[in-house]
Structure formats: C-alpha cells, structure tokens
CSV table of C-alpha atoms in Angstrom, one decimal:
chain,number,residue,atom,x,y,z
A,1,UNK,CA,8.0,23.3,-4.6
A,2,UNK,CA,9.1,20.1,-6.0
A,3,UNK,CA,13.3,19.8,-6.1
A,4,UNK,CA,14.6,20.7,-9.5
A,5,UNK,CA,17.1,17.8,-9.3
A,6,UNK,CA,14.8,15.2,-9.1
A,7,UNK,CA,14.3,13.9,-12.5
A,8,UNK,CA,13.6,10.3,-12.1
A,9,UNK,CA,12.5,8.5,-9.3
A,10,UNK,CA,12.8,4.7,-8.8
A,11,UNK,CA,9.6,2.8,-7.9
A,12,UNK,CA,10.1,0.2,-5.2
A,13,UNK,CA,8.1,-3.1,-5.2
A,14,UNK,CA,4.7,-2.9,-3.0
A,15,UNK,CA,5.5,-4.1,0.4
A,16,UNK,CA,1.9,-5.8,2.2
A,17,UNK,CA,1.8,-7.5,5.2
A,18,UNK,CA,2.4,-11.0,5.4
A,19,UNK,CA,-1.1,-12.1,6.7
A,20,UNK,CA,-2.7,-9.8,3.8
A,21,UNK,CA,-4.0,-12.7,1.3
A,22,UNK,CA,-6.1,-9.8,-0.8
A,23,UNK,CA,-3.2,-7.6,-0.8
A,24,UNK,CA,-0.7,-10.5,-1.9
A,25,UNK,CA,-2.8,-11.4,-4.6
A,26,UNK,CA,-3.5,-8.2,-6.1
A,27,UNK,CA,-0.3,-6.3,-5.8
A,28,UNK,CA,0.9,-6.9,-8.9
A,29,UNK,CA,-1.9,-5.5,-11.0
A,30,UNK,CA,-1.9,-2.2,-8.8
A,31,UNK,CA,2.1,-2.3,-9.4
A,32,UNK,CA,1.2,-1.2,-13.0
A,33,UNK,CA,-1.8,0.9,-12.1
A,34,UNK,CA,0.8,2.8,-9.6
A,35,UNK,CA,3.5,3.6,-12.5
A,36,UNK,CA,1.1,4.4,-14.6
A,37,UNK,CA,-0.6,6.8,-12.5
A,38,UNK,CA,2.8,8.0,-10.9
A,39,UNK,CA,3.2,8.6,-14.9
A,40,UNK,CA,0.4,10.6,-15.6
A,41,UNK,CA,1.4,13.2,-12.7
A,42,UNK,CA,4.3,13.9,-14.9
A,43,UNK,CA,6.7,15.2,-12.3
A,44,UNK,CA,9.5,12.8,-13.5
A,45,UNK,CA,10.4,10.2,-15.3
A,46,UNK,CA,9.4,6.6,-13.5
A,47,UNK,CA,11.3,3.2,-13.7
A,48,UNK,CA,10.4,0.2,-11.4
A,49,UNK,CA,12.3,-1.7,-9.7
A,50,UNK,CA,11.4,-5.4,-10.1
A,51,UNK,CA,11.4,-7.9,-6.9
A,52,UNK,CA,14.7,-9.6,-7.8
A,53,UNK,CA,16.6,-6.7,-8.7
A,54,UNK,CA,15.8,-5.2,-5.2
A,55,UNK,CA,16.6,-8.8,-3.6
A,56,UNK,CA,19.9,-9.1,-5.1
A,57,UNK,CA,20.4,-5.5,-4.4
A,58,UNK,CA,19.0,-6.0,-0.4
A,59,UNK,CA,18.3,-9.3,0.3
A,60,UNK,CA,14.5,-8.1,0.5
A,61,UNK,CA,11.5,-7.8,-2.1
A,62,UNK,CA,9.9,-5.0,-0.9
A,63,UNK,CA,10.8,-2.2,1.7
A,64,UNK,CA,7.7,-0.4,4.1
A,65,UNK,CA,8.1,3.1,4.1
A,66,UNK,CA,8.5,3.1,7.7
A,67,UNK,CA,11.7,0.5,7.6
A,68,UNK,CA,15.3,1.5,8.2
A,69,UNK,CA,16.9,1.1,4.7
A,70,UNK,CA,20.3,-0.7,4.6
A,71,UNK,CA,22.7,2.5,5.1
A,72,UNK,CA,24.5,1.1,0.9
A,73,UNK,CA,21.0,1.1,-0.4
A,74,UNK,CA,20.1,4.5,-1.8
A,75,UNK,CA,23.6,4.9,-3.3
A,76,UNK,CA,23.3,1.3,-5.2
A,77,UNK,CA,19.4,2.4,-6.3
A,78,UNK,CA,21.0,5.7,-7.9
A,79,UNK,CA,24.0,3.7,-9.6
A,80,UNK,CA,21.5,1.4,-10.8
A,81,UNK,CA,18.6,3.3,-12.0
A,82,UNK,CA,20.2,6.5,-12.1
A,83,UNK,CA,17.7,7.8,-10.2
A,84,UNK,CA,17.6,10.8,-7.7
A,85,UNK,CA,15.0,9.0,-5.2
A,86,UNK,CA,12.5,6.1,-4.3
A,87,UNK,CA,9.7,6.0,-4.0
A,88,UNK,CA,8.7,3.2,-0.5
A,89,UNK,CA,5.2,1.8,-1.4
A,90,UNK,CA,2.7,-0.2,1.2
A,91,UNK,CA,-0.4,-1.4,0.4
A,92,UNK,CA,-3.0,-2.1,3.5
A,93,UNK,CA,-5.5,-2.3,4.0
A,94,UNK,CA,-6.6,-3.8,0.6
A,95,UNK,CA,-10.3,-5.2,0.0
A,96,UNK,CA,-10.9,-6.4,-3.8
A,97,UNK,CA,-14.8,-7.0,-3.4
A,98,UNK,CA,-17.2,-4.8,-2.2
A,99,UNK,CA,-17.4,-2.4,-0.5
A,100,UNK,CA,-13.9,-1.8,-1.9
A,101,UNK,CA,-11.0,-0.4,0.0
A,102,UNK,CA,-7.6,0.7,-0.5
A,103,UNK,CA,-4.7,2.2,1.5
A,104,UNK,CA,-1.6,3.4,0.5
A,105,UNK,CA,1.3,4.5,2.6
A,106,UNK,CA,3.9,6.1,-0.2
A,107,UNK,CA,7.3,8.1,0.9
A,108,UNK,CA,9.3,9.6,-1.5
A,109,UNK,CA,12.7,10.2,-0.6
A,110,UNK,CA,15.6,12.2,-1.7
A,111,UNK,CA,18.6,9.8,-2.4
A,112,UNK,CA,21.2,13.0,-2.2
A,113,UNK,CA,19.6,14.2,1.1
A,114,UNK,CA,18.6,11.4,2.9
A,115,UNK,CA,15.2,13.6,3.2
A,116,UNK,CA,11.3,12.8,2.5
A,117,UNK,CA,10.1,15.2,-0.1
A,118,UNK,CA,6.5,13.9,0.1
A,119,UNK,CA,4.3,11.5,1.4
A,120,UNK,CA,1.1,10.0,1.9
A,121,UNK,CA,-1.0,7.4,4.1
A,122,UNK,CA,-4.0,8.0,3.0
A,123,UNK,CA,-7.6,4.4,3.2
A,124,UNK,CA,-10.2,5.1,0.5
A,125,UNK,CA,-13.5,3.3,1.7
A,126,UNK,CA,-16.1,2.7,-0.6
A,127,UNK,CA,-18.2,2.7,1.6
A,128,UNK,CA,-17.8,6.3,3.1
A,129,UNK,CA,-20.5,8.4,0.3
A,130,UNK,CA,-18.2,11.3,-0.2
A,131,UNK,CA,-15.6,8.6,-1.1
A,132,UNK,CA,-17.9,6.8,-3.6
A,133,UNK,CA,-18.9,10.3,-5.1
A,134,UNK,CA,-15.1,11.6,-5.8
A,135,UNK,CA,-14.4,8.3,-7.2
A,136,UNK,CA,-17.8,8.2,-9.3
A,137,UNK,CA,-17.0,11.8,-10.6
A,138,UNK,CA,-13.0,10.9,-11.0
A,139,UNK,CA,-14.1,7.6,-13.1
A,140,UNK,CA,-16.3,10.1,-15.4
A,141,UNK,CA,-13.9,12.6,-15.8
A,142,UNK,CA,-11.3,10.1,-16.9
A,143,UNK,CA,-13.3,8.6,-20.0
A,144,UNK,CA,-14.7,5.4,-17.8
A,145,UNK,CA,-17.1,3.4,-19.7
A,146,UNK,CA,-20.7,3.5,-20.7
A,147,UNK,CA,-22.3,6.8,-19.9
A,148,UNK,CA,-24.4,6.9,-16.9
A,149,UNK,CA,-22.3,3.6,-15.7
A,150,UNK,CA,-20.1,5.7,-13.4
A,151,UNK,CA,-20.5,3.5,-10.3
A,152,UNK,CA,-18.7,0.9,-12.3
A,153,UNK,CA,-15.3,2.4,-10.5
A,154,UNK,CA,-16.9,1.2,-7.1
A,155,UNK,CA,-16.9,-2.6,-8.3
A,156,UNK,CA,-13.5,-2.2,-9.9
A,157,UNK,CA,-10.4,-2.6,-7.5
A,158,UNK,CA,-7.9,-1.4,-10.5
A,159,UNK,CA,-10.3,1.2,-11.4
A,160,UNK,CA,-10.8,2.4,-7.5
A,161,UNK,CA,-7.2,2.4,-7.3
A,162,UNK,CA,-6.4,4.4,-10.4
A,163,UNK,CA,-9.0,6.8,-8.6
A,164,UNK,CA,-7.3,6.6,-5.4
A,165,UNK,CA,-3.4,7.2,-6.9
A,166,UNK,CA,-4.2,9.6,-9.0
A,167,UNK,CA,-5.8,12.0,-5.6
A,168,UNK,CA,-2.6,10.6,-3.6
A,169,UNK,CA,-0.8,11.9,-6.7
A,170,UNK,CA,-2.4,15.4,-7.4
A,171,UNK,CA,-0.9,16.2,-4.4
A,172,UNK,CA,2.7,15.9,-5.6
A,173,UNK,CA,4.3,19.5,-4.7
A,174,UNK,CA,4.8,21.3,-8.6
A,175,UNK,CA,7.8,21.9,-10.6
C-alpha cells in the first residue's frame, strides 16, 4: 500500500557514471521520458528538479541512490518543492544502438520518515527474447506506429525506455 501522505514526489536529476559517454549523452531525453512515464503511473503529482537547483541546493547535480544524502537535504527538497519525497535516479548501464539496453536503479524515499517506500534496479536487454517480446507487445499496446512495425521499440532507445519505465513503474505499490 502506497502512503496516503505522499502526494508529490520530487524527481532528482539522473545520476550516470562518469566514464558512461552513452549515458551522458542521452540522459536528458530519458529525463523527460522518466516524468512522463512516472506521470502516467498516476500515483502523485511529479515536479523535477533541474541540475542547478539541486547544485545550489547540494553542491552536486545528481545523487545515486546508493549515496549518503547531506543530513539538510530532504528538509530543503520539501521546502522547495513541497514535496513529501525523491525520487534518486541512476542510469547504467545505457546502450543507445543495438541491441539496446537500459538499467535503471530508482529509490523513492520518504522525506518525513527517512524510509524507502519503493525501489527498483532492474537492466532491460534487447537482446534477451522475452525482453524484445514484452517490449514489442508494450510498444503495440501503447499506440506505437505503423501496424505490424512493432519491433520499431527495439531500435528506439526513448521508445525502449518508455517500455522499460513504465514495467519499473507498474510496480509502484497502489493507493
């Protein structure tokens, strides 16, 4: 069950490691395909939190999910955003040509509590068939493209990742 009080949730800039040129490149595109899937989950309301408002708030871009957070932090992202938690994104791996891949390591965390409510860490290979096949059927589902072009989501990386969110998010507890 999903906590009542949590009514909007403040998305933290993708952290990707450093040596990760793919990643680098192409976090900000999946930044919007995140929120927007995170959206369409419809468990709370969403707001980002940009690079520069998290750097003047930290004196860091981005935060892993598996970081110690400055002890100030959550209570200055609540005042902010009046939010009730974060959500810690990492991309990695991340591979933009095929066969595509995409990993996401997501904690959502309670800023009252000081608790994770949910969380995921979770590669999606294109190359693994029943990966290709949930993504194929996702993509058709969804109203993607030309009928009978359903493998188009295996040479998409936004579409792959809208595919890969949107499992990561179905299993967001319920209201």
């Amino acid at each position: 069950q999903f906590p009542a009080l949590i009514r909007r949730v403040a998305v933290l800039p993708i952290s990707v490691a450093s040596d990760d040129w793919q990643a680098r490149s192409g976090k900000a595109e999946l930044a919007t395909v995140l929120r927007a899937e995170l959206g369409k989950a419809q468990r709370f309301e969403v707001t980002a939190v940009s690079t520069e408002q998290l750097r003047t708030l930290s004196g860091h871009e981005s935060w892993r999910p598996d970081e110690k957070l400055p002890h100030d932090l959550l209570g200055q992202l609540r005042e902010r955003f009046g939010c009730e938690a974060i959500l810690l994104v990492h991309l990695q791996p991340y591979h933009a040509y095929r066969p595509l891949r995409v990993g996401w390591n997501l904690k959502l965390v309670d800023i009252e509590g000081r608790q994770i409510i949910w969380a995921a860490d979770e590669v999606f290979d294109a190359s693994d068939a029943s990966v290709a096949r949930a993504a194929e059927h996702y993509y058709r589902d969804h109203g993607g493209g030309v009928p009978g072009d359903d493998a188009g989501v295996l040479y998409s990386p936004r579409r792959f990742s809208q595919y890969a969110l949107n499992a990561l998010f179905a299993t967001l507890p319920g209201r």
